[in-house]
mmCIF file of C-alpha atoms and ligand atoms in Angstrom:
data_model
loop_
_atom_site.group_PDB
_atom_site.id
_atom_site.type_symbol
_atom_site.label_atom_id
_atom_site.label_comp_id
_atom_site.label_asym_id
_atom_site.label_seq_id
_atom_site.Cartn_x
_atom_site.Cartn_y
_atom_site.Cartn_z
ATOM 1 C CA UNK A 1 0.000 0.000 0.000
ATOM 2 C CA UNK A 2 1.191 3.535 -0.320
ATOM 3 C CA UNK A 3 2.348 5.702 2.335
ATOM 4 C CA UNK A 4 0.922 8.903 1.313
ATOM 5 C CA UNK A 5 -2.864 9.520 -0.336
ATOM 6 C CA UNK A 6 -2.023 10.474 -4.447
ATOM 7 C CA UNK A 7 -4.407 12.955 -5.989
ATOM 8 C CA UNK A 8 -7.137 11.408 -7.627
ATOM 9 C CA UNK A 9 -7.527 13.087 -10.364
ATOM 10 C CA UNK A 10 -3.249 12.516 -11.579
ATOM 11 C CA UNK A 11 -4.096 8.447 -11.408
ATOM 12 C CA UNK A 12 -4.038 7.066 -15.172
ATOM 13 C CA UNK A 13 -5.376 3.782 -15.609
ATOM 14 C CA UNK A 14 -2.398 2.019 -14.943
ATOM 15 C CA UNK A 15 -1.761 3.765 -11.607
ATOM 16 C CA UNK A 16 -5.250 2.665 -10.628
ATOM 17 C CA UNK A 17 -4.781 -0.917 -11.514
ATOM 18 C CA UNK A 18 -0.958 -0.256 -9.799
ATOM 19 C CA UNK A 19 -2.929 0.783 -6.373
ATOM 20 C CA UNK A 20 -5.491 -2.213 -6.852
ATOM 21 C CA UNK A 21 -2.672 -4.671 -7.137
ATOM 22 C CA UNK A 22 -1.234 -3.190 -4.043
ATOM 23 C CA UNK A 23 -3.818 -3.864 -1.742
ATOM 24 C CA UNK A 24 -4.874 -7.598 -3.662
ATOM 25 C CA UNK A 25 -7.876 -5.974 -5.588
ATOM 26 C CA UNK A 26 -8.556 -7.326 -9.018
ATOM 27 C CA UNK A 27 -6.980 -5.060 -11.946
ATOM 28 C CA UNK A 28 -10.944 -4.904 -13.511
ATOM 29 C CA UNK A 29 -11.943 -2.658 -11.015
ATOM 30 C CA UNK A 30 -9.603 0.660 -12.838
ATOM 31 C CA UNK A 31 -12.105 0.993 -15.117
ATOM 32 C CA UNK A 32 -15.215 0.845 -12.610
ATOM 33 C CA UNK A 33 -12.984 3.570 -10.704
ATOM 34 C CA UNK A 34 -12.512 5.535 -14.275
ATOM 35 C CA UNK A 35 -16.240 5.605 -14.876
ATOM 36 C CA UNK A 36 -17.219 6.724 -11.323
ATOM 37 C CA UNK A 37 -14.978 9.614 -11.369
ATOM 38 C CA UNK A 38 -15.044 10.942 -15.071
ATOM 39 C CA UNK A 39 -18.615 9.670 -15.833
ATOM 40 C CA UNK A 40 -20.594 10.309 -12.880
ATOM 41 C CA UNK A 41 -18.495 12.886 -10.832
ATOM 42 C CA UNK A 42 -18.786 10.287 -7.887
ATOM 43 C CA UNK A 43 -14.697 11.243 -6.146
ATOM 44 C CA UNK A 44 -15.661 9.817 -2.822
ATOM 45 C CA UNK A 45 -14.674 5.573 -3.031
ATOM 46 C CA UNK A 46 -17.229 5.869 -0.314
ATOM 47 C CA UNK A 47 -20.040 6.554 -2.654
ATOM 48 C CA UNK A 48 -18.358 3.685 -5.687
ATOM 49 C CA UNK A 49 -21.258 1.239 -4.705
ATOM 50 C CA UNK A 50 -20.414 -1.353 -6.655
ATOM 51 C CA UNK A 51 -17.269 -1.224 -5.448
ATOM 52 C CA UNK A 52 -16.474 -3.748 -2.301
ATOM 53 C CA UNK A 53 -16.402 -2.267 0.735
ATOM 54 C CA UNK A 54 -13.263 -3.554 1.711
ATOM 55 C CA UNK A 55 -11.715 -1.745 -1.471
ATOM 56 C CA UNK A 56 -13.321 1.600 -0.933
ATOM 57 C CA UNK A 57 -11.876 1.559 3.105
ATOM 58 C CA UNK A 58 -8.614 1.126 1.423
ATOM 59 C CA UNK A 59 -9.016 3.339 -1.350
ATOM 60 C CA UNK A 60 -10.487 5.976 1.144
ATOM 61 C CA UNK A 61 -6.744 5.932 2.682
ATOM 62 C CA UNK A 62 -5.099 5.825 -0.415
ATOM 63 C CA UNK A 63 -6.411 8.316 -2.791
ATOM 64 C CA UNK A 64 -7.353 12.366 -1.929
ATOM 65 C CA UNK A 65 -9.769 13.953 -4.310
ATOM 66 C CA UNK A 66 -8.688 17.754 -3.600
ATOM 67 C CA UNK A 67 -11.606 20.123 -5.284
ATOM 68 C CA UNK A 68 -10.500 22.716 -7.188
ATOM 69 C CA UNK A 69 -12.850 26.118 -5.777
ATOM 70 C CA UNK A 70 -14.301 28.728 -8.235
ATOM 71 C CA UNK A 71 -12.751 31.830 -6.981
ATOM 72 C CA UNK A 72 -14.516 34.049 -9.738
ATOM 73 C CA UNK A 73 -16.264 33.650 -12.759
ATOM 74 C CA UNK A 74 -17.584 35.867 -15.674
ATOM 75 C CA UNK A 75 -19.750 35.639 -18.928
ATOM 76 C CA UNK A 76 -18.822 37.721 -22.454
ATOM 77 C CA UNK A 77 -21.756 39.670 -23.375
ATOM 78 C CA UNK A 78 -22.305 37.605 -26.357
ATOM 79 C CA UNK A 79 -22.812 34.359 -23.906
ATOM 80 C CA UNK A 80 -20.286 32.247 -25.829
ATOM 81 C CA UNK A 81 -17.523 32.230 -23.774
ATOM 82 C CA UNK A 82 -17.638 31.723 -19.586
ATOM 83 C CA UNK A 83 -14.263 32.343 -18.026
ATOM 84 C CA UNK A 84 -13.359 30.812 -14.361
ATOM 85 C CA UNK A 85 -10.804 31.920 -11.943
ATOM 86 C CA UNK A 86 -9.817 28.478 -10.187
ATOM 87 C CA UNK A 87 -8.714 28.033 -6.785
ATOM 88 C CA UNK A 88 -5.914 25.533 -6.097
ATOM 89 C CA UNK A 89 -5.452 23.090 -2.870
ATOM 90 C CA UNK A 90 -2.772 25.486 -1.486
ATOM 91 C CA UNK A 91 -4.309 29.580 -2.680
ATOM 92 C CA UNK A 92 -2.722 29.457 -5.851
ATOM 93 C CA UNK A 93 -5.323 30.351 -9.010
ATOM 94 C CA UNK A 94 -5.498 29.199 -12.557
ATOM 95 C CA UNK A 95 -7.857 30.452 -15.304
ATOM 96 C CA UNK A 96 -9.685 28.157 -17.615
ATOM 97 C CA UNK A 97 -12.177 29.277 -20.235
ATOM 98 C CA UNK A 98 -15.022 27.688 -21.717
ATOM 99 C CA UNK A 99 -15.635 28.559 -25.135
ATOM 100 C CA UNK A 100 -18.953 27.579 -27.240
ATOM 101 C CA UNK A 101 -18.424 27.932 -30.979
ATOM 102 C CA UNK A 102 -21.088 26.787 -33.286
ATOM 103 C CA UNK A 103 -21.789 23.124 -32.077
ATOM 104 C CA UNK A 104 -18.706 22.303 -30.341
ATOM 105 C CA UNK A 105 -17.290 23.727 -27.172
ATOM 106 C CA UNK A 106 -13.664 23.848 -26.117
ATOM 107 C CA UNK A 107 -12.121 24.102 -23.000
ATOM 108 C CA UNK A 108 -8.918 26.090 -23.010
ATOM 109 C CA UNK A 109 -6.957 25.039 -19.834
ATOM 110 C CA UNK A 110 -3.557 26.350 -18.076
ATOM 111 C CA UNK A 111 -0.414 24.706 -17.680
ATOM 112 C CA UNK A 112 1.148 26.626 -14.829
ATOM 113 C CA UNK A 113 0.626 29.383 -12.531
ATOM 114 C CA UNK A 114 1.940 32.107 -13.933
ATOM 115 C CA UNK A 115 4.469 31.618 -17.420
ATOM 116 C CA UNK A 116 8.710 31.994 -17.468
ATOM 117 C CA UNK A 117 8.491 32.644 -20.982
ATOM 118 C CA UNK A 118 8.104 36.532 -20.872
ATOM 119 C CA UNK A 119 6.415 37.189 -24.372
ATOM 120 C CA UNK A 120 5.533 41.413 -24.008
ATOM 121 C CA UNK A 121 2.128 40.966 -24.790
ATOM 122 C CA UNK A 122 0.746 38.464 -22.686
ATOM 123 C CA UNK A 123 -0.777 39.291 -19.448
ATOM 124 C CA UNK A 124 0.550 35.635 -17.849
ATOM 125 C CA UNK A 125 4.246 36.684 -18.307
ATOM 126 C CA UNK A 126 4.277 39.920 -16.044
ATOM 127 C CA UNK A 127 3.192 37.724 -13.293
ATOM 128 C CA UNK A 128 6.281 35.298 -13.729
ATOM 129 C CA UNK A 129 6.156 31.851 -12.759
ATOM 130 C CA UNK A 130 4.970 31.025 -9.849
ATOM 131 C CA UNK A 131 4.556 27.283 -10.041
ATOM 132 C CA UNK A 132 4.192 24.044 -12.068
ATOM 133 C CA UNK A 133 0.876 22.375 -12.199
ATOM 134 C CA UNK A 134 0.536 19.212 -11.471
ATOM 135 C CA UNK A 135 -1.182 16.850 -13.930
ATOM 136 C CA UNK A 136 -3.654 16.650 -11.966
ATOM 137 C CA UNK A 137 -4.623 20.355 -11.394
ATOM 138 C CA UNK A 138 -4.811 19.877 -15.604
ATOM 139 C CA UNK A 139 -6.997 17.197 -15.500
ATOM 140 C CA UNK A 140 -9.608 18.816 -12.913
ATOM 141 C CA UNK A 141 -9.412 22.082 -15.189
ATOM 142 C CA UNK A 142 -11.191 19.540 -17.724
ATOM 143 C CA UNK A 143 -13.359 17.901 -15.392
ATOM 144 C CA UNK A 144 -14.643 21.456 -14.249
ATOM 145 C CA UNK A 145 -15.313 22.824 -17.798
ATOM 146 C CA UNK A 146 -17.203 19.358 -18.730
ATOM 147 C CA UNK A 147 -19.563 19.496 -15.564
ATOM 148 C CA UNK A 148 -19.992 23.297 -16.134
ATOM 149 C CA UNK A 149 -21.160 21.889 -19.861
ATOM 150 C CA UNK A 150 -23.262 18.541 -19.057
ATOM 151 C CA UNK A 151 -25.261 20.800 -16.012
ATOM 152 C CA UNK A 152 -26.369 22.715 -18.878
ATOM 153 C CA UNK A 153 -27.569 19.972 -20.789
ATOM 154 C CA UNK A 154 -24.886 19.916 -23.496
ATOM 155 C CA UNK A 155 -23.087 16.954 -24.785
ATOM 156 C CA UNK A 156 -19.782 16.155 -22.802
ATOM 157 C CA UNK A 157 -16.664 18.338 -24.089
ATOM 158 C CA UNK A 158 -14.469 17.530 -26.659
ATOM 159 C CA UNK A 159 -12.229 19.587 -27.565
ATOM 160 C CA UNK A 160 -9.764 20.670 -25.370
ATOM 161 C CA UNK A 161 -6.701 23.275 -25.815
ATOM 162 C CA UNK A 162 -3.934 24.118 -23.928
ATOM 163 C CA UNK A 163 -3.321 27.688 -24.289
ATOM 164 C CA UNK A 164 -4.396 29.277 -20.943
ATOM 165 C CA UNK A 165 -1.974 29.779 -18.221
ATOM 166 C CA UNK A 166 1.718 28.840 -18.720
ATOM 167 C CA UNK A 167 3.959 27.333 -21.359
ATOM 168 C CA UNK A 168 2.979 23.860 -21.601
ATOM 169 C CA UNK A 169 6.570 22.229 -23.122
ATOM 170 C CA UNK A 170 7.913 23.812 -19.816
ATOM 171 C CA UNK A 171 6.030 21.559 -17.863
ATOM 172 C CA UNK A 172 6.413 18.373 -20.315
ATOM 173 C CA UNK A 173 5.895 15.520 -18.166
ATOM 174 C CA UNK A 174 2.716 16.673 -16.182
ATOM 175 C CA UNK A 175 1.228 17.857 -19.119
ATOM 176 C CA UNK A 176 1.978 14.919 -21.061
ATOM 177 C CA UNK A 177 -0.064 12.780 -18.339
ATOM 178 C CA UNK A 178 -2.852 14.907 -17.838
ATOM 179 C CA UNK A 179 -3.641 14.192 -21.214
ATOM 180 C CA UNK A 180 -3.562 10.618 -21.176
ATOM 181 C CA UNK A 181 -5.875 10.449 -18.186
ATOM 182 C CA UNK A 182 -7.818 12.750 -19.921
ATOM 183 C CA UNK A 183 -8.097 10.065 -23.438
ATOM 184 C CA UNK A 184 -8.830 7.094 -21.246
ATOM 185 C CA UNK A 185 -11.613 5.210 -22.574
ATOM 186 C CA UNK A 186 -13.213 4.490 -19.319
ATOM 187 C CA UNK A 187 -12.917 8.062 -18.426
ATOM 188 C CA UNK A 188 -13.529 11.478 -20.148
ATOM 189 C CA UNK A 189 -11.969 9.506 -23.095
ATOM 190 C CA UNK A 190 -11.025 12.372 -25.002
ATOM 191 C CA UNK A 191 -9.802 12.060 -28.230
ATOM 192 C CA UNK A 192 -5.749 13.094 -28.441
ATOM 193 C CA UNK A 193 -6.649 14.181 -32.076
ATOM 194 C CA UNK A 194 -9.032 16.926 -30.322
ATOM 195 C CA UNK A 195 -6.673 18.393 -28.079
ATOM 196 C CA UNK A 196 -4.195 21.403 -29.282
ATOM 197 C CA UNK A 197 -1.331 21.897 -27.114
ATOM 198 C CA UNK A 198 0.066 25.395 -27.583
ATOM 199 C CA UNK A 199 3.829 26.562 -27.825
ATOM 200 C CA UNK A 200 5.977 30.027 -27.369
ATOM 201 C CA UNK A 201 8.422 27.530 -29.329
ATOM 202 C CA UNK A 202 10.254 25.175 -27.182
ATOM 203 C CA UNK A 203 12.655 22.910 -29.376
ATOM 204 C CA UNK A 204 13.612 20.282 -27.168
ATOM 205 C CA UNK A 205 10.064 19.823 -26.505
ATOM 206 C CA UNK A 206 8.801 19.789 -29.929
ATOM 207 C CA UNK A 207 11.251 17.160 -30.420
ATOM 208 C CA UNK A 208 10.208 15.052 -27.955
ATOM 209 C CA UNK A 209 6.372 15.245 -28.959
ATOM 210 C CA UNK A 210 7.753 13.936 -32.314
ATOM 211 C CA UNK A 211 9.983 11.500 -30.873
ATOM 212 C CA UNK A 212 7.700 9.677 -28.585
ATOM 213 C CA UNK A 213 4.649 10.211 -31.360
ATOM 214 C CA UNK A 214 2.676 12.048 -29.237
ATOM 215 C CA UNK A 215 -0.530 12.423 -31.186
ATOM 216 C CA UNK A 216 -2.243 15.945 -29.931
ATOM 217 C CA UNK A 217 -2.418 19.166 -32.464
ATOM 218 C CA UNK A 218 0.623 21.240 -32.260
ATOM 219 C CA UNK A 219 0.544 24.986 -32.128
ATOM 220 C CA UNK A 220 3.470 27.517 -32.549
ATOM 221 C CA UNK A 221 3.234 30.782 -31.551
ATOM 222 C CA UNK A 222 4.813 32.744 -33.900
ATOM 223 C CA UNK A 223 3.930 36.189 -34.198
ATOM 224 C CA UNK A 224 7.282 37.297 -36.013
ATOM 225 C CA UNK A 225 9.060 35.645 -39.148
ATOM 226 C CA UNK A 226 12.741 37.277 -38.739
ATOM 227 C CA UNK A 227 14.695 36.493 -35.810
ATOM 228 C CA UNK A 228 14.657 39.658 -34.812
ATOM 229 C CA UNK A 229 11.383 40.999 -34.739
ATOM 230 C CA UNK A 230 10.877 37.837 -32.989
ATOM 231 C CA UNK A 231 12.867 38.294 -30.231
ATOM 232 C CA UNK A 232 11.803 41.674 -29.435
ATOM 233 C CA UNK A 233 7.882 40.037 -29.262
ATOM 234 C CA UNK A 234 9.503 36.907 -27.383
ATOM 235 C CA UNK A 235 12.421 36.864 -25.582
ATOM 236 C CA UNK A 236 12.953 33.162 -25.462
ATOM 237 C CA UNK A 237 13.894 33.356 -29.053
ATOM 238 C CA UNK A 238 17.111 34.134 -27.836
ATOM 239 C CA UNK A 239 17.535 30.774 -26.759
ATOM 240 C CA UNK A 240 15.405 29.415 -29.262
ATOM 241 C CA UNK A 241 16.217 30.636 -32.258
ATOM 242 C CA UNK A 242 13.743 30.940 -35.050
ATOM 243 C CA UNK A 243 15.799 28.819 -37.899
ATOM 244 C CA UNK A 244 16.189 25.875 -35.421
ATOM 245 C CA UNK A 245 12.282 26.530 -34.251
ATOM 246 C CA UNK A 246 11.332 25.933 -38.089
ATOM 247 C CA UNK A 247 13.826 23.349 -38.454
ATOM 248 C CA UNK A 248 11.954 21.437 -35.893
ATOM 249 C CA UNK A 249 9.086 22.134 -37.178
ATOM 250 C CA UNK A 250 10.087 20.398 -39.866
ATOM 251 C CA UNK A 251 11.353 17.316 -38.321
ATOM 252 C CA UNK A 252 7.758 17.366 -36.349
ATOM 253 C CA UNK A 253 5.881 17.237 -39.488
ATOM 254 C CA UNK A 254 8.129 15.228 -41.636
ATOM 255 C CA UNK A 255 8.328 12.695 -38.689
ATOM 256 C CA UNK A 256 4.024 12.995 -37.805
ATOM 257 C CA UNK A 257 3.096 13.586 -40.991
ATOM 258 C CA UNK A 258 0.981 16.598 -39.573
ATOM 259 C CA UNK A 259 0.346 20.034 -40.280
ATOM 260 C CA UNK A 260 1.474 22.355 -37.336
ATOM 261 C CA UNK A 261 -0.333 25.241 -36.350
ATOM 262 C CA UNK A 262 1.184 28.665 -36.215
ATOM 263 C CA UNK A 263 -0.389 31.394 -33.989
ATOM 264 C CA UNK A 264 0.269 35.044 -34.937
ATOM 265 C CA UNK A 265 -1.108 37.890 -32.491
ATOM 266 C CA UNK A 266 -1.773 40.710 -34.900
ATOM 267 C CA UNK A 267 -0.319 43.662 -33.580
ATOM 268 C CA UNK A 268 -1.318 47.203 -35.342
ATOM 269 C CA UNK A 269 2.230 48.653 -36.740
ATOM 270 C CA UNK A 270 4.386 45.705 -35.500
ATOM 271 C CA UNK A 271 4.106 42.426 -37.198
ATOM 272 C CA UNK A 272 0.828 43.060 -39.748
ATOM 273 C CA UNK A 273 2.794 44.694 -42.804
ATOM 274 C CA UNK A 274 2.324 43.502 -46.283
ATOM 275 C CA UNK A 275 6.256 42.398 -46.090
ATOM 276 C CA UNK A 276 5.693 40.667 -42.864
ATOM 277 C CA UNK A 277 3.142 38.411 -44.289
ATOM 278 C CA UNK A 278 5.400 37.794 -47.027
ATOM 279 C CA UNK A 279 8.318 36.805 -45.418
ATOM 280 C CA UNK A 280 6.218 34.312 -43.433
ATOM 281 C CA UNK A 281 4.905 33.025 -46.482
ATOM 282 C CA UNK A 282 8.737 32.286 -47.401
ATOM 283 C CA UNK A 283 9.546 30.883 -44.272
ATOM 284 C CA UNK A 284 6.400 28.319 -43.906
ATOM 285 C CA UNK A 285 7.111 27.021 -47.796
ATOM 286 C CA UNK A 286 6.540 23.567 -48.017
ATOM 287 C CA UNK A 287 5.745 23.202 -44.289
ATOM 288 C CA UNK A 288 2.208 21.685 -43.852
ATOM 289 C CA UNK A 289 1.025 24.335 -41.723
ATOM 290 C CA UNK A 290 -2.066 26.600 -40.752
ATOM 291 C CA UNK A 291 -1.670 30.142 -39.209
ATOM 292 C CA UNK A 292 -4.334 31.515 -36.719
ATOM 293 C CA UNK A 293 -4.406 35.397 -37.208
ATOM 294 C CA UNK A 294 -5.631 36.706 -33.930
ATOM 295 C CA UNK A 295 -5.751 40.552 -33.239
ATOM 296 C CA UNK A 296 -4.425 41.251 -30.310
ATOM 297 C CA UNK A 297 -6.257 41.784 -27.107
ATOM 298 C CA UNK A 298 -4.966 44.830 -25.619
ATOM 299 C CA UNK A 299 -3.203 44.176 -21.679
ATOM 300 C CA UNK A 300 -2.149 46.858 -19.313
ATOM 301 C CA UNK A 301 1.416 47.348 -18.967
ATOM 302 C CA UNK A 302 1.931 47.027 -23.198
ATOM 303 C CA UNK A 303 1.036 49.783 -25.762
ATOM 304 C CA UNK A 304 0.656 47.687 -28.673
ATOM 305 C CA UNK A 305 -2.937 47.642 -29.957
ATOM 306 C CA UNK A 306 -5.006 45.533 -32.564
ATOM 307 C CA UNK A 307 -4.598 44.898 -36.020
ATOM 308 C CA UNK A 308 -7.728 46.415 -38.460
ATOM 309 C CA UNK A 309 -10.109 43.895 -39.831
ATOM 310 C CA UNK A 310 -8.452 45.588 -43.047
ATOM 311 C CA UNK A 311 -4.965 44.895 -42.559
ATOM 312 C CA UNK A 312 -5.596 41.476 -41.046
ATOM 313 C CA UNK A 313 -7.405 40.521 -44.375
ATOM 314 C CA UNK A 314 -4.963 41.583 -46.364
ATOM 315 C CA UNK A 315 -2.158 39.680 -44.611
ATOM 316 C CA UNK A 316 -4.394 37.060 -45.056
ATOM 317 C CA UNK A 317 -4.491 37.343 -48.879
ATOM 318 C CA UNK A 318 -1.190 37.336 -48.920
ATOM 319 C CA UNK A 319 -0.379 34.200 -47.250
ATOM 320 C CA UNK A 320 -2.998 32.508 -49.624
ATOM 321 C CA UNK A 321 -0.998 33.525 -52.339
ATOM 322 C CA UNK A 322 1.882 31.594 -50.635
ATOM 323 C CA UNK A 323 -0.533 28.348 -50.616
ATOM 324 C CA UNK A 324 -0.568 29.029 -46.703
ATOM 325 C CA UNK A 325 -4.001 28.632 -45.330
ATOM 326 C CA UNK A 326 -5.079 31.313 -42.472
ATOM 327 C CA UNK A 327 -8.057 31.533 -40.220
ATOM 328 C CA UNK A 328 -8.874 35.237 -38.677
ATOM 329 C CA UNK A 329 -9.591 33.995 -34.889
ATOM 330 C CA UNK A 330 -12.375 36.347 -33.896
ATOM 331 C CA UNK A 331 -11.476 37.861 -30.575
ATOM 332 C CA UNK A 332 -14.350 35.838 -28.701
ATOM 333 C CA UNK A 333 -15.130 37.218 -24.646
ATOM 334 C CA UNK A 334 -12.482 40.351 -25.232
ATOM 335 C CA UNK A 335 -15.119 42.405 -22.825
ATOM 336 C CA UNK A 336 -14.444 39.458 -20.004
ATOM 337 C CA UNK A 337 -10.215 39.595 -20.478
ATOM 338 C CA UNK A 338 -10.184 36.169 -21.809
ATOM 339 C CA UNK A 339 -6.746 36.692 -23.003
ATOM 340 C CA UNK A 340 -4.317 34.581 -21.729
ATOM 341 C CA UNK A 341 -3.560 35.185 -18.163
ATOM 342 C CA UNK A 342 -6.159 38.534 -17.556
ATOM 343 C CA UNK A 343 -8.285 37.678 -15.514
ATOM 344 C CA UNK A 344 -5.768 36.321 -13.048
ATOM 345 C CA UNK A 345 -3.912 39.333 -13.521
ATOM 346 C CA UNK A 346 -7.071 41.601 -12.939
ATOM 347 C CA UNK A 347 -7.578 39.717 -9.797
ATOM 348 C CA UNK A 348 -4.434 40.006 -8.577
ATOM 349 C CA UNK A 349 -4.561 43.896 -8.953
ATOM 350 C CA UNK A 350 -7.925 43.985 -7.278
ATOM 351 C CA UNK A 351 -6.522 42.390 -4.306
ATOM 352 C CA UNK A 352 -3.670 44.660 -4.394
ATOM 353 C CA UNK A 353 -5.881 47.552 -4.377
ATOM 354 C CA UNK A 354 -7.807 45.634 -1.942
ATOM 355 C CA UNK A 355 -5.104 46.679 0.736
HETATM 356 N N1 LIG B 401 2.708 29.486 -23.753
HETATM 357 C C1 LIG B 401 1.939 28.978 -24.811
HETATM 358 C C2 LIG B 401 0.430 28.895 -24.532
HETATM 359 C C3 LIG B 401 -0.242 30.006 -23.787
HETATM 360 S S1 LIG B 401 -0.755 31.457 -24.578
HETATM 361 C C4 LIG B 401 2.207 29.731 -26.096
HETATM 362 O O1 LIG B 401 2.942 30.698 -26.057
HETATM 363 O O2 LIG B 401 1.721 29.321 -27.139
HETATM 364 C C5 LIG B 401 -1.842 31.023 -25.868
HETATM 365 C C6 LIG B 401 -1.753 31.962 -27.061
HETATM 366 O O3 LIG B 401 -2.245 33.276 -26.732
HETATM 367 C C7 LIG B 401 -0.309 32.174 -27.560
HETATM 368 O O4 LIG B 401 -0.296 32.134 -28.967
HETATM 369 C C8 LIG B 401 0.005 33.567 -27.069
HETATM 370 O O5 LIG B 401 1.040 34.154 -27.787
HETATM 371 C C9 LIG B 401 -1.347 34.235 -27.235
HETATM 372 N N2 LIG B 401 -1.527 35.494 -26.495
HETATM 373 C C10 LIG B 401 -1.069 35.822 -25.280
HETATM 374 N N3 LIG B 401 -1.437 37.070 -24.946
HETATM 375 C C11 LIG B 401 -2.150 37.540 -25.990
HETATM 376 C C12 LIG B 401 -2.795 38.775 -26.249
HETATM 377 N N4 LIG B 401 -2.756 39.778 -25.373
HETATM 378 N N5 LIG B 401 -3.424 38.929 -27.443
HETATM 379 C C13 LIG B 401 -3.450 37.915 -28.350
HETATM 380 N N6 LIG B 401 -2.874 36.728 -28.159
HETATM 381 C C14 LIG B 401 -2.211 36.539 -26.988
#
C-alpha cells in the first residue's frame, strides 16, 4: 500500500490498476474507478457502490480527491464564452475558459501558474512563474469545464486546448499525463486528435512530442518571421532561435506527418505589414502548416494595440498567395479579459488595491 494519499484526479489507468494490485484488488476494477470519477463525478470511493467495501476503506486511505474552488467567474456579453478563476489546494489560481463555438465547445486550460516565458504581450508573463501544475490540477481544469457543460444539458466536451496559463513544453511531463488520463476510454476519453497543445516555441520539446509520437495538435506561436522581430515580441527566441524553431518544425511534421499550427497575435504597426506576411509566407514554404491570425487583445502594462479587420485581411491574402491557409480567430469574450492570463492578472490587482 502507499504511504501517502495520491491525488485522484493525476491516477491514469495504470496507476489505478498499480494501487489495486497493491492492496490484492482485481486489476478490472480501474475501469469501474474511471467511470465513477469521469462519468458520474462520484470522487468519494465511499459513494463507488459497486465497489467492495473492503476496497473503498482502502481506497479511502489511499487516494485524496482535492476540489479545485471557483474563486470568480464571468460571462462575455455575447454568452459564448464563460471564463473561471480556479482556486488551487494550497491559494494558488489558474484560469480556464469555456468557449462555445457553433456546435462544439472547447475548454482552453492552463499549464502553470503564472508563465517563465516573458512574451511582451501576454498578461501571464508579467506575473512570472509562480509554479508548475501538477497533472492533476490539468486534469480537474477539464473535469470542471465538462460538468460546467453537461449541467447545462450539453453533450460532454471535446475539444480541449492548452493555451491558458503557462507554457505547456515547460512543464512536459505533467502535461503529457494529464492528457492521457484525460483520453482514457473508461474516463472522459477524449480524443488526443481533439486536443491542441500550444507553444511560445520550445525545441527540445517539440522534439520530444515527435519522438515519442505524441498524437495531440501542435501549435506555434509565432507572431514574427525574422529572428529579430521575434525576439523583441519573445524573448525566449534568444535561446530558441527561429531557424532551429522551423527546423523542428520540420522534423515534427516530416516525422508525424501533420500540419502544425502557427499562432500570430496581430499587432497594429508591428508584425501586420504587407512584407511581414510575405516573409512568413517564405519561411512556412513547403511546411504543412495553418496560421491563426488573432488581433491582439490589448493588456495593461503594453502599448501595442489591434490589427484592423483591413490589414488582417490583407495579410491574409497574402499568405494565400503563398498556398498558406489562415483563419482570422475572432477575438471571442475580449469584454471578459479572456486573453491569456487577464483575468488572473485583474484579480491580482484587485486584491492589491484591496489593501
Ligand atoms: N505558452 C503557450 C500557450 C499560452 S498562450 C504559447 O505561447 O503558445 C496562448 C496563445 O495566446 C499564444 O499564442 C500567445 O502568444 C497568445 N496570447 C497571449 N497574450 C495575448 C494577447 N494579449 N493577445 C493575443 N494573443 C495573446
Amino acid at each position: 500500500m502507499l504511504d501517502v494519499p495520491r491525488s485522484l484526479y493525476s491516477l491514469a489507468g495504470s496507476d489505478l490498476e498499480q494501487i489495486l494490485d497493491s492492496c490484492g484488488f482485481p486489476r478490472v476494477h480501474a475501469a469501474r474507478l474511471l467511470k465513477y470519477v469521469y462519468r458520474e463525478g462520484i470522487c468519494s470511493p465511499w459513494d463507488m457502490r459497486d465497489l467492495p467495501a473492503t476496497l473503498r476503506s482502502r481506497l479511502e486511505d489511499a487516494i485524496t480527491a482535492d476540489e479545485l474552488t471557483v474563486c470568480s467567474e464571468v460571462q462575455s456579453s455575447d454568452g459564448f464564452t464563460r471564463k473561471y478563476l480556479l482556486g488551487l489546494a494550497d491559494g494558488c489560481r489558474v484560469e480556464t475558459v469555456l468557449m462555445h463555438f457553433r456546435e462544439r465547445a472547447t475548454a482552453c486550460v492552463s499549464s502553470q501558474v503564472g508563465c517563465a516565458m516573458g512574451c511582451v504581450f501576454c498578461a501571464t508573463a508579467q506575473m512570472g512563474l509562480v509554479r508548475q501544475l501538477t497533472a492533476g490540477e490539468i486534469v480537474q481544469q477539464v473535469v470542471h469545464a465538462n460538468h460546467e457543460l453537461t449541467e447545462q444539458g450539453q453533450p460532454q466536451l471535446r475539444n480541449v486546448v492548452l493555451m491558458g496559463m503557462g507554457e505547456p513544453l515547460h512543464n512536459y511531463d505533467a502535461v503529457m499525463k494529464a492528457i492521457s488520463i484525460l483520453c482514457e476510454p473508461a474516463g472522459l476519453a477524449l480524443a488526443p486528435r481533439h486536443i491542441t497543445l500550444s507553444t511560445v516555441g520550445v525545441i527540445p520539446g517539440i522534439i520530444r512530442l515527435a519522438d515519442e509520437r505524441q498524437l495531440v495538435n501542435l501549435a506555434v506561436s509565432l507572431h514574427a518571421a525574422t529572428q529579430e522581430e521575434r525576439a523583441k515580441l519573445v524573448p525566449v527566441a534568444r535561446a530558441w532561435p527561429l531557424d532551429e524553431l522551423i527546423a523542428a518544425c520540420r522534423h515534427y511534421a516530416d516525422k508525424m506527418e501533420r500540419r502544425i499550427f502557427f499562432e500570430w497575435a496581430l499587432i497594429d504597426g508591428q508584425n501586420d505589414s504587407a512584407e511581414q506576411a510575405t516573409t512568413l509566407g517564405q519561411l512556412l514554404h513547403g511546411l504543412p502548416s495553418h496560421v491563426n491570425l488573432i488581433p491582439l487583445n490589448p493588456i495593461a502594462n503594453y502599448d501595442g494595440t489591434p490589427t484592423s479587420r483591413d490589414s488582417a485581411k490583407r495579410f491574409q491574402a497574402i499568405l494565400a498567395k503563398h498556398d498558406i491557409p489562415s483563419t482570422i480567430r475572432q477575438r471571442r469574450g475580449i469584454d471578459i479579459a479572456a486573453g491569456c492570463g487577464q483575468l488572473a492578472v485583474k484579480n491580482e490587482a484587485r486584491k492589491w488595491l484591496a489593501r
